[in-house]
Coordinates of C-alpha atoms in Angstrom, one line a residue:
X1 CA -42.7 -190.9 -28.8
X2 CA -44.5 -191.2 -32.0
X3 CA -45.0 -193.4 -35.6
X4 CA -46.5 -191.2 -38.3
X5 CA -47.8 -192.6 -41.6
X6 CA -48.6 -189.9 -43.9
X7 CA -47.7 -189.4 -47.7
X8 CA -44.9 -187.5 -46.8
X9 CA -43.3 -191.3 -45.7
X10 CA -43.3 -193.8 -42.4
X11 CA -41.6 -191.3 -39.9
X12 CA -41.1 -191.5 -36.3
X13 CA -38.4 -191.8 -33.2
X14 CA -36.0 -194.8 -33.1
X15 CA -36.4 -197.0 -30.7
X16 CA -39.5 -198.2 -28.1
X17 CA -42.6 -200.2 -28.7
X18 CA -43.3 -202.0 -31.9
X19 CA -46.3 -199.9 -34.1
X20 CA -45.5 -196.7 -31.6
X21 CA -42.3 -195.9 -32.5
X22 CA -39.6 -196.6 -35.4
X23 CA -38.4 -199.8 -34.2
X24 CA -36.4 -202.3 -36.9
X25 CA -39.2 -204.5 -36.7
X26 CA -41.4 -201.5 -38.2
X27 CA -38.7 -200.8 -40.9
X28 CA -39.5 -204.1 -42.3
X29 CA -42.7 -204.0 -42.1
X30 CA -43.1 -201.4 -44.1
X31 CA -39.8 -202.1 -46.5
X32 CA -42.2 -204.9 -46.6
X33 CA -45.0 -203.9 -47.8
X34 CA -43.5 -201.4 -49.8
X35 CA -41.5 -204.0 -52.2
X36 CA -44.9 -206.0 -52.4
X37 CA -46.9 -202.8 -53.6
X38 CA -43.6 -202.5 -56.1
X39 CA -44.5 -206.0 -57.7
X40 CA -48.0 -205.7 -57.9
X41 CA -47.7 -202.5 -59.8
X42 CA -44.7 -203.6 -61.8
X43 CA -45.5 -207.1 -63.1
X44 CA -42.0 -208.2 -64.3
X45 CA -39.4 -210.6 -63.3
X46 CA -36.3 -208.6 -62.0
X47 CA -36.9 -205.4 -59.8
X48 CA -34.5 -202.9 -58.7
X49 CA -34.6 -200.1 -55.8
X50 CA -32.1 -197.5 -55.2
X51 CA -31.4 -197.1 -51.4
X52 CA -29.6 -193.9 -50.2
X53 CA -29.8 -192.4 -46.4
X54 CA -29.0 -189.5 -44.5
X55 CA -26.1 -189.0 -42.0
X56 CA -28.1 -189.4 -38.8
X57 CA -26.7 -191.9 -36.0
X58 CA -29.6 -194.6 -36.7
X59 CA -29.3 -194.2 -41.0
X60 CA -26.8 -197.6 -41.5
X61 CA -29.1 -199.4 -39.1
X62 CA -32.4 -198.4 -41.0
X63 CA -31.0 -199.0 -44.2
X64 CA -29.3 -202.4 -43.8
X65 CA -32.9 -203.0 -42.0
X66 CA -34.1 -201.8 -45.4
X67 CA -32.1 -203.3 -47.9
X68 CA -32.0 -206.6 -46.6
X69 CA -35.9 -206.8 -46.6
X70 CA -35.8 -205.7 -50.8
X71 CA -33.8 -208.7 -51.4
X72 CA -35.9 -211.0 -48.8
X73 CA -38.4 -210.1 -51.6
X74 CA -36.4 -211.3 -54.7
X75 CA -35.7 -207.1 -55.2
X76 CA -31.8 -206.4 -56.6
X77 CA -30.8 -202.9 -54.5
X78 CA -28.6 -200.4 -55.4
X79 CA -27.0 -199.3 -52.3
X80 CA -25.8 -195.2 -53.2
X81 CA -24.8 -195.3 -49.5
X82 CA -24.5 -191.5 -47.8
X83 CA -26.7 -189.6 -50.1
X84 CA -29.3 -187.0 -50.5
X85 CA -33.1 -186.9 -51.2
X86 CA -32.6 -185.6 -54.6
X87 CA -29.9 -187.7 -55.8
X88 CA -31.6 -190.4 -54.7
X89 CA -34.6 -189.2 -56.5
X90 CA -32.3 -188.6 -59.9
X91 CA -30.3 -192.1 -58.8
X92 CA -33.6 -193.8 -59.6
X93 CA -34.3 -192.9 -63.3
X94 CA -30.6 -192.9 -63.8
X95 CA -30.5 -196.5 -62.9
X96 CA -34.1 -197.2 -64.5
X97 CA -34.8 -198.6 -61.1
X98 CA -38.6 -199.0 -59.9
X99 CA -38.6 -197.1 -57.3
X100 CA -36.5 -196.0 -54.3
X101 CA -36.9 -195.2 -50.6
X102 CA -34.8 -192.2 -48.5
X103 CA -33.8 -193.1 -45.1
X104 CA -34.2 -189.4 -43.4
X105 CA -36.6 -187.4 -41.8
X106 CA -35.7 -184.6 -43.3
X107 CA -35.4 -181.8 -40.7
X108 CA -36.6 -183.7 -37.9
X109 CA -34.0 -183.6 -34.7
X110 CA -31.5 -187.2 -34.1
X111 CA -33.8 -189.3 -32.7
X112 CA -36.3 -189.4 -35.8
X113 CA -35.8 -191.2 -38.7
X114 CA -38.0 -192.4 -41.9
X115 CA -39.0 -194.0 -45.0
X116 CA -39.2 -191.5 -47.7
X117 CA -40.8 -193.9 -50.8
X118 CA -40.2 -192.9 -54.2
X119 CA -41.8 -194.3 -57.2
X120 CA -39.9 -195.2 -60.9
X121 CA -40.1 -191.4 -61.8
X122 CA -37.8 -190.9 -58.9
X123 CA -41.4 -188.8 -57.6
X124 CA -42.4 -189.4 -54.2
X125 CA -46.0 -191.8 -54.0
X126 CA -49.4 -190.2 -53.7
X127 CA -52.0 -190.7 -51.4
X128 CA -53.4 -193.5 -53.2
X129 CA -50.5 -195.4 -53.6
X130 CA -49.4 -194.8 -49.7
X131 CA -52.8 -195.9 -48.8
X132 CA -52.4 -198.9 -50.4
X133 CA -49.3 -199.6 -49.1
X134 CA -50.3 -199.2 -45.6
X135 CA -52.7 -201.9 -46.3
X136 CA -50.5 -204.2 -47.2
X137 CA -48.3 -203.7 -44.3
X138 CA -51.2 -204.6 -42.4
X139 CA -52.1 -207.7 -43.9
X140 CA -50.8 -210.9 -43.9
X141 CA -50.8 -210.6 -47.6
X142 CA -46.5 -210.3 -48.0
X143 CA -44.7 -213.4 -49.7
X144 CA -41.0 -213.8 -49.9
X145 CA -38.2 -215.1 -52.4
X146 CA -37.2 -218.7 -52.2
X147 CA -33.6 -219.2 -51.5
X148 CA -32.7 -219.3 -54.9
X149 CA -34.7 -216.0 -56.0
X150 CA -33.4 -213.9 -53.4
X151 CA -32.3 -210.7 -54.9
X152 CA -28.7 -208.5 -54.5
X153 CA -27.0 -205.5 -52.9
X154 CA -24.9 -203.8 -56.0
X155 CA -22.9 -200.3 -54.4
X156 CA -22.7 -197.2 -56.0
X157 CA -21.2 -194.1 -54.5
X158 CA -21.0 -191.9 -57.4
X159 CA -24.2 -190.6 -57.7
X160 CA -24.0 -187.3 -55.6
X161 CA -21.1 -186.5 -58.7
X162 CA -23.3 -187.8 -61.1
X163 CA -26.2 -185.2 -59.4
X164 CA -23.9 -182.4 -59.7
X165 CA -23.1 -183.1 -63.4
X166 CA -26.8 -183.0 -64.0
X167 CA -27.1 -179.8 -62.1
X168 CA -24.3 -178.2 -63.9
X169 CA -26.0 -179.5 -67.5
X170 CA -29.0 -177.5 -66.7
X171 CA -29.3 -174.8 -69.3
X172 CA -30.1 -172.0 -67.3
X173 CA -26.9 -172.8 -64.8
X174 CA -23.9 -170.0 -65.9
X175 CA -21.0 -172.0 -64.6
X176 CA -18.3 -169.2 -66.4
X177 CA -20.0 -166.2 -64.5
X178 CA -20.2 -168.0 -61.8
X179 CA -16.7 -169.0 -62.0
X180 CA -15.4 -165.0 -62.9
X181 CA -17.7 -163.6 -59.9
X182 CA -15.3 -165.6 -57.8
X183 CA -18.0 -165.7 -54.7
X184 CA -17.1 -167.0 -50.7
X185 CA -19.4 -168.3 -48.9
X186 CA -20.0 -170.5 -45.8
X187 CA -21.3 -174.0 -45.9
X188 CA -23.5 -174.8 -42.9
X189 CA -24.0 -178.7 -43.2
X190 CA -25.6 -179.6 -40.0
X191 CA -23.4 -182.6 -39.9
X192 CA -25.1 -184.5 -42.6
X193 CA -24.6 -185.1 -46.3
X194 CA -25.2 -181.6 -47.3
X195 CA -21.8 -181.1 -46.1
X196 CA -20.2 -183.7 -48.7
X197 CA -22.8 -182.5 -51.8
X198 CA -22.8 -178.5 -51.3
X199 CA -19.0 -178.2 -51.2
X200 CA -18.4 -179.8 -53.6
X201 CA -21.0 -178.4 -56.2
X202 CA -19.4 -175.1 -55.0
X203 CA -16.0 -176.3 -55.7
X204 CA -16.7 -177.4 -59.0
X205 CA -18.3 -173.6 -59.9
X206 CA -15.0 -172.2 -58.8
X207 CA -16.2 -171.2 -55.7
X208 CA -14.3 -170.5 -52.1
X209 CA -15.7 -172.8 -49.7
X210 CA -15.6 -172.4 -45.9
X211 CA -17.0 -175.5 -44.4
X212 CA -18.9 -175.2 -40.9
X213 CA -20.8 -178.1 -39.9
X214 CA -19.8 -180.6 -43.1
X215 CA -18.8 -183.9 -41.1
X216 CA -21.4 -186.5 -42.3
X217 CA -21.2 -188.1 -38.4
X218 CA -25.2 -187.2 -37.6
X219 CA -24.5 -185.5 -35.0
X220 CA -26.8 -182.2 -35.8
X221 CA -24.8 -179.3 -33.8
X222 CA -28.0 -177.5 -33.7
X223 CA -31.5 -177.9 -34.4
X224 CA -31.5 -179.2 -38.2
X225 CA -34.3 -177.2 -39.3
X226 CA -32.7 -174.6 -41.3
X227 CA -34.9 -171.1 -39.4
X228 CA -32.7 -167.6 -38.2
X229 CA -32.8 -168.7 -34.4
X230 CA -30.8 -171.7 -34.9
X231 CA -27.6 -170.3 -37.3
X232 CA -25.9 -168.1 -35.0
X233 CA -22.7 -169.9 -35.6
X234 CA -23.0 -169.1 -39.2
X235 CA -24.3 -166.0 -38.5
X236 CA -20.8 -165.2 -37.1
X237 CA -18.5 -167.4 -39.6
X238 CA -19.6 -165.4 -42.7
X239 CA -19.0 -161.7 -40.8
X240 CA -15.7 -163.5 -39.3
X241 CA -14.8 -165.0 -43.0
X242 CA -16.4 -161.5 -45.0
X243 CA -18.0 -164.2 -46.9
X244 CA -20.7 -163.2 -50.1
X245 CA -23.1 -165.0 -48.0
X246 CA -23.9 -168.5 -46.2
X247 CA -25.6 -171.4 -47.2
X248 CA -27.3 -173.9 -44.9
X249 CA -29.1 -177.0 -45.6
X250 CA -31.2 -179.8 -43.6
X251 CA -29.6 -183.1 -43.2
X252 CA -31.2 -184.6 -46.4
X253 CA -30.7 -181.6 -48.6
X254 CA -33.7 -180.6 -50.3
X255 CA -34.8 -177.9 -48.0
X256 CA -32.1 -174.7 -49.1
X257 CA -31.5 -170.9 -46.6
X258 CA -29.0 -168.5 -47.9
X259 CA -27.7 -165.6 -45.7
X260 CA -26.8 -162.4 -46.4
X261 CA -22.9 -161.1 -45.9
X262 CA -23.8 -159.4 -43.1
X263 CA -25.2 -162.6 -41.5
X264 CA -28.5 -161.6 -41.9
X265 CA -31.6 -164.2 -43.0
X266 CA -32.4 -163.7 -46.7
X267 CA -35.4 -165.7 -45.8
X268 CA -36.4 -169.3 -46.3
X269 CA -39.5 -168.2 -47.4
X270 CA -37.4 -166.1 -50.2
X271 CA -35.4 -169.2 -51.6
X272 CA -37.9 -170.2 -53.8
X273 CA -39.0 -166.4 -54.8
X274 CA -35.1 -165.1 -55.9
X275 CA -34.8 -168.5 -58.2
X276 CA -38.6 -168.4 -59.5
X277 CA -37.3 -164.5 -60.3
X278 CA -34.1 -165.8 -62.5
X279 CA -35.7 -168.6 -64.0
X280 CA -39.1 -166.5 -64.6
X281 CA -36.6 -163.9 -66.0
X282 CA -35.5 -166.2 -69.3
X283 CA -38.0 -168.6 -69.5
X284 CA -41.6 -166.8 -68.9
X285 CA -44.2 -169.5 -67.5
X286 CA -46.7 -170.2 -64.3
X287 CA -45.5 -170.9 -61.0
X288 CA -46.6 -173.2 -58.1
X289 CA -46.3 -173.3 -54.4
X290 CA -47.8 -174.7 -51.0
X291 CA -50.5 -172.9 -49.7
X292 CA -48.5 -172.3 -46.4
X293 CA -45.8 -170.4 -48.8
X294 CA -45.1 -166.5 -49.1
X295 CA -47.4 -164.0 -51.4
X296 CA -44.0 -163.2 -52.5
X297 CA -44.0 -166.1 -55.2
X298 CA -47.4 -164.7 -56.8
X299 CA -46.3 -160.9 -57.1
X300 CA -42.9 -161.7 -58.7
X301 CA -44.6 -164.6 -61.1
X302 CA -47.3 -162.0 -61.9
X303 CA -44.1 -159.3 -62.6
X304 CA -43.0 -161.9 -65.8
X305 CA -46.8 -162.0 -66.8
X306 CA -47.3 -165.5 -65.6
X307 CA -50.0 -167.6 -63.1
X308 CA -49.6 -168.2 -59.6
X309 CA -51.9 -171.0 -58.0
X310 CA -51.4 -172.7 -54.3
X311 CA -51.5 -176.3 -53.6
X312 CA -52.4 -178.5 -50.4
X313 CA -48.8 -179.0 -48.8
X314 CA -46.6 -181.7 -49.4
X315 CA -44.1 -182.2 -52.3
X316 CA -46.5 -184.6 -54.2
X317 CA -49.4 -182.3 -54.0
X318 CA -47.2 -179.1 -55.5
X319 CA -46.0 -181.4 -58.0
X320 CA -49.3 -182.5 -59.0
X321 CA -50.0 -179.3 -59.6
X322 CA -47.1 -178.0 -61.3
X323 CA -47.2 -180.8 -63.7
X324 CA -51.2 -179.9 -64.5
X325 CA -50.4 -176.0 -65.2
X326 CA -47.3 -177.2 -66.9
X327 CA -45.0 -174.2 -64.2
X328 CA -41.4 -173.6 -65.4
X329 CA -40.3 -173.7 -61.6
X330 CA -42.1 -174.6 -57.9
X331 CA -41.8 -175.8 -54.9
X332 CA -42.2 -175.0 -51.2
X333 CA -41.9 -171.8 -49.0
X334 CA -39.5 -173.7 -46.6
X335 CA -36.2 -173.6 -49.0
X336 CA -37.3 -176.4 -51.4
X337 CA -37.0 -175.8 -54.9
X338 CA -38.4 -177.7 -58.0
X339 CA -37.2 -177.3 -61.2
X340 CA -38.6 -179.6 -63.7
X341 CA -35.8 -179.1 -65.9
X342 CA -33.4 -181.2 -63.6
X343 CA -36.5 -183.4 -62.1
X344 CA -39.8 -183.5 -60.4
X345 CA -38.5 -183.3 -56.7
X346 CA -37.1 -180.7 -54.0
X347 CA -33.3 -180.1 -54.7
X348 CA -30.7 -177.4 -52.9
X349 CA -28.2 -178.3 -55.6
X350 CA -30.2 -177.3 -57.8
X351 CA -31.6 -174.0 -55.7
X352 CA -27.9 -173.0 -55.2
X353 CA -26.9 -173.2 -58.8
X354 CA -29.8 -171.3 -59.8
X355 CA -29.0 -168.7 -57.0
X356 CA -25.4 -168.3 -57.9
X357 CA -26.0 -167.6 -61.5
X358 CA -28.9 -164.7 -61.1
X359 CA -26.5 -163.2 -58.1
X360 CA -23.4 -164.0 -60.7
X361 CA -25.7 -161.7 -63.3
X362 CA -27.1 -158.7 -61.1
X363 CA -23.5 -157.9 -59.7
X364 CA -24.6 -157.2 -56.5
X365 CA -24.9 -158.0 -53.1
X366 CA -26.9 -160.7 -51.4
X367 CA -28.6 -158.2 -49.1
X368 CA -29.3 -155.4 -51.9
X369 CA -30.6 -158.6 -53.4
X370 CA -33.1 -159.0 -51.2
X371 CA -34.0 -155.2 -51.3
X372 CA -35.4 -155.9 -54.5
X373 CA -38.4 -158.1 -53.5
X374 CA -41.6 -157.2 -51.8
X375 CA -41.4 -157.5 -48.0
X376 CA -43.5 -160.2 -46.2
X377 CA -43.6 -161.5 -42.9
X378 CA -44.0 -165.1 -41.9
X379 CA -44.6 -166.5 -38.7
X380 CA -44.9 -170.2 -38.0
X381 CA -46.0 -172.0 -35.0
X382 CA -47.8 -174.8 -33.6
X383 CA -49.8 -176.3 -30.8
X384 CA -48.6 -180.0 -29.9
X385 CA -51.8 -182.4 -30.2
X386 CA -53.1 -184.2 -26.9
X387 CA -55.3 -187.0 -26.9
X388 CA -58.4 -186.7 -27.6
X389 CA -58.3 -183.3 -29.4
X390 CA -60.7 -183.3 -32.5
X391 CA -58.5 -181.3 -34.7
X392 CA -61.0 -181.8 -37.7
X393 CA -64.1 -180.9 -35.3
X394 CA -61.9 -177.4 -34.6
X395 CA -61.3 -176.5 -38.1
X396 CA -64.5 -177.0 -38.9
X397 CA -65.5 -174.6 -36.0
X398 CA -62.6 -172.2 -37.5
X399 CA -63.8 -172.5 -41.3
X400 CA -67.6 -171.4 -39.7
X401 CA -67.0 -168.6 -37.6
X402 CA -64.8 -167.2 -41.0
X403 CA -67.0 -168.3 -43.8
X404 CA -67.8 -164.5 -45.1
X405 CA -64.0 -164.0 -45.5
X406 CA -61.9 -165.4 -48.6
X407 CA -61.6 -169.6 -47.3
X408 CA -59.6 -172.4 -48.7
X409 CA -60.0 -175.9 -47.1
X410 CA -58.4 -178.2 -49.4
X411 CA -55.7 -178.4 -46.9
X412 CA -57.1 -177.8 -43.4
X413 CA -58.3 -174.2 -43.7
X414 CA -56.5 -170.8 -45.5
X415 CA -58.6 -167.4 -44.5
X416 CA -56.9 -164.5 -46.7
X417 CA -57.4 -161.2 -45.1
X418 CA -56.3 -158.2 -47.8
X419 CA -53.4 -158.0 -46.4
X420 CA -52.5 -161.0 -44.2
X421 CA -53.3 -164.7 -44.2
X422 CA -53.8 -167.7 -42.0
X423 CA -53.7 -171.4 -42.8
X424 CA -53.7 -173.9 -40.0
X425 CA -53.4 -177.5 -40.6
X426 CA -52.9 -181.0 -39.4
X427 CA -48.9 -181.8 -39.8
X428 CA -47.7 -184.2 -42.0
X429 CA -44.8 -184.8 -40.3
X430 CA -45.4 -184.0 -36.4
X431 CA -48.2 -184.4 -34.3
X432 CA -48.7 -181.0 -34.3
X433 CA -51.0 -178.3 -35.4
X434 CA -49.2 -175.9 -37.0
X435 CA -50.4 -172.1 -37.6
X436 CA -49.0 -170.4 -40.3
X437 CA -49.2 -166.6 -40.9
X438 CA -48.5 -163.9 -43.2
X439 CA -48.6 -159.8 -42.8
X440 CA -46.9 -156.8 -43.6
X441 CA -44.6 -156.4 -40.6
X442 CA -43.2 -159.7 -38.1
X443 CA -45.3 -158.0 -35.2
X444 CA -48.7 -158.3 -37.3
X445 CA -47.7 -161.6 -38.0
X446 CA -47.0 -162.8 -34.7
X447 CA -50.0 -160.8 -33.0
X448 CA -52.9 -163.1 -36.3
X449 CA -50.7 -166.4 -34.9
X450 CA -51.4 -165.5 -31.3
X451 CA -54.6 -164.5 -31.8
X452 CA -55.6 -167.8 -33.6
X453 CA -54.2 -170.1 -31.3
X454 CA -55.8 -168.1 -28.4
X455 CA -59.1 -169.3 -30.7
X456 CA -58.3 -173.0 -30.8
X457 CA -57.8 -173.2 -27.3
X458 CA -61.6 -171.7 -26.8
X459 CA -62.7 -173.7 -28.9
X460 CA -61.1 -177.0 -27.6
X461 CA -62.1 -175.6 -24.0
X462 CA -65.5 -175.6 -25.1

């Protein structure tokens, strides 16, 4: 079982040995060190966090853990309860809080959970700032409130209807052609709190809901990462229900899948392209995206006469850049969309209401929808890590044996071929390698995965 500390959060399976897996001693550690970091870059006498979790079996546990470590350190909470990434994320400069922290790991199966740490932009921390938190937690170098300075727990459970009043503010939402186009569509929740927030976003649009899969108990009915080989059931609901299409989340809503109304994938990949189109549409701009996302996202940014330019993955590295080229939308090629109009972070809410309103305005279905974008195909894999594998000593090998072709290494390494790509990288999340690939046709695709990881195991073997 595994602890990962990355700048995507402190990740890793409940239960086991202390430092090698997510036991509650390691939630306070790092709770710990987290609320320190908090102070030292705050200087001021009252602090506040916002505290919001997934619905996974181990969320109440890790937050209580959580909570009750803030106000060990003198730091007032505000407990949102059952939540979502983003509203957490718009929860904390609602509140003017300085900072707040996510218990989810994301798309991960039952048995993970994490730490997702946000700063008082309601942004998730950079490397610098996780760095330096990690440090702390492994110092001595943590001092707690007397008795009379502890701090206090303060509930709030309106902020997921706060969230979707912010969502349906946004200017470039059409909640009356929304409303006339008078759209079903399946809700795949995955048991978690996607199935409270997406319902009722769709409800408030005027929208037919079928729920599958929207009891927040944390028991995932099927793998929770949102890919085609694990949404058969909703595959069959929206043929069953001749619903306009499907929707499917992960459990901490900020990765977004839509599918067609013959229960066909539109594409993860193609979540961020249709709403960059719309948005692109009335508001001309740049885009960004991961460097592990589809071409898709340059052509139709270059279609509106704007800039396309790739980041190192992760949400705080595409935000980074979006904010430097000053983009009008981002995000990442798995289904996470950011929109700087409703906030700085990955958002479905948003991604649906955006997604409504363009398929509100082109009157037409969600699979000739998706007719009208170029065709990529993606294929991801991965190759679990052993001990003593020198990943870096392979990429290197990787980045040599391709250095005449087109490289990028900012992030592991990217070759592009003229019509296909490559990037294989170190997971954030996982210990995995993962081996992403891009071509004309799913078999091409497949065939420049195979033939890569075939390479990593000569090399390894070597």
């Amino acid at each position: 079982m595994t602890l990962i500390k990355s700048i995507s959060g402190i990740r890793g399976t409940i239960g086991g040995q202390v430092g090698e897996n997510l036991t509650p001693i390691d939630a306070v550690k790092f709770a710990s060190a987290y609320g320190v970091w908090l102070k030292q870059q705050r200087q001021k006498d009252i602090y506040k966090v916002v505290v919001g979790r997934d619905a996974r079996i181990s969320g109440k546990m890790m937050q209580n853990l959580v909570m009750n470590t803030l106000i060990g350190l003198g730091i007032d909470v505000v407990d949102v309860g059952l939540s979502t990434t983003p509203t957490v994320e718009v929860a904390t400069t609602l509140e003017h809080a300085d900072g707040g922290i996510i218990l989810t790991a994301s798309h991960n199966p039952k048995q993970w959970n994490a730490l997702k740490l946000l700063n008082a932009k309601g942004e998730f921390l950079d490397a610098v700032e996780g760095a330096k938190i990690l440090d702390i937690a492994e110092s001595d170098n943590m001092e707690f409130a007397d008795v009379d300075s502890l701090g206090k727990i303060t509930k709030n459970k309106a902020y997921i209807d706060l969230h979707i009043i912010e969502v349906l503010d946004l200017d470039l939402v059409n909640v009356k052609a929304i409303e006339s186009a008078k759209f079903k569509v399946v809700v795949d929740g995955v048991n978690s709190t996607g199935g409270i927030a997406i319902p009722l976003l769709l409800e408030r649009l005027g929208v037919d809901v079928i729920k599958l899969y929207c009891e927040p108990n944390g028991h995932f009915p099927h793998n929770p990462e949102p890919l085609k080989e694990h949404l058969g059931d909703l595959s069959d609901a929206v043929k069953k229900h001749k619903a306009d299409f499907g929707i499917v989340v992960d459990p901490d809503v900020d990765r977004l899948a839509f599918m067609d109304e013959n229960g066909e994938m539109f594409g993860e990949e193609y979540t961020l392209v249709v709403c960059a189109d719309y948005v692109l549409s009335r508001t001309p701009g740049n885009t960004v995206s991961n460097m592990s996302s589809t071409r898709a996202l340059r052509d139709v940014t270059e279609k509106h006469g704007g800039t396309y330019e790739a980041s190192a993955v992760g949400e705080v590295n595409v935000v980074k850049l979006m904010k430097k080229n000053k983009v009008v939308i981002g995000g990442e090629g798995n289904g996470g969309i950011i929109y700087p109009e409703a906030h700085y972070g990955r958002d479905a809410l948003v991604g649906v209401a955006l997604f409504l309103s363009l398929l509100a305005d082109k009157d037409m279905s969600v699979s000739e929808l998706r007719k009208t974008y170029p065709d990529y195909y993606m294929s991801k894999k991965k190759i679990e890590l052993t001990p003593g594998l020198d990943v870096d000593g392979i990429l290197k090998a990787i980045e040599e044996r391709y250095q005449n072709d087109q490289l990028t290494t900012i992030d592991g390494v990217k070759i592009d071929f003229s019509e296909s790509w490559v990037h294989l990288r170190k997971s954030n999340t996982e210990p995995i390698i993962r081996i992403y690939t891009e071509a004309k046709s799913q078999e091409e695709a497949d065939a420049l995965a195979d033939k890569f990881i075939e390479e990593i195991g000569s090399i390894a073997n070597s």
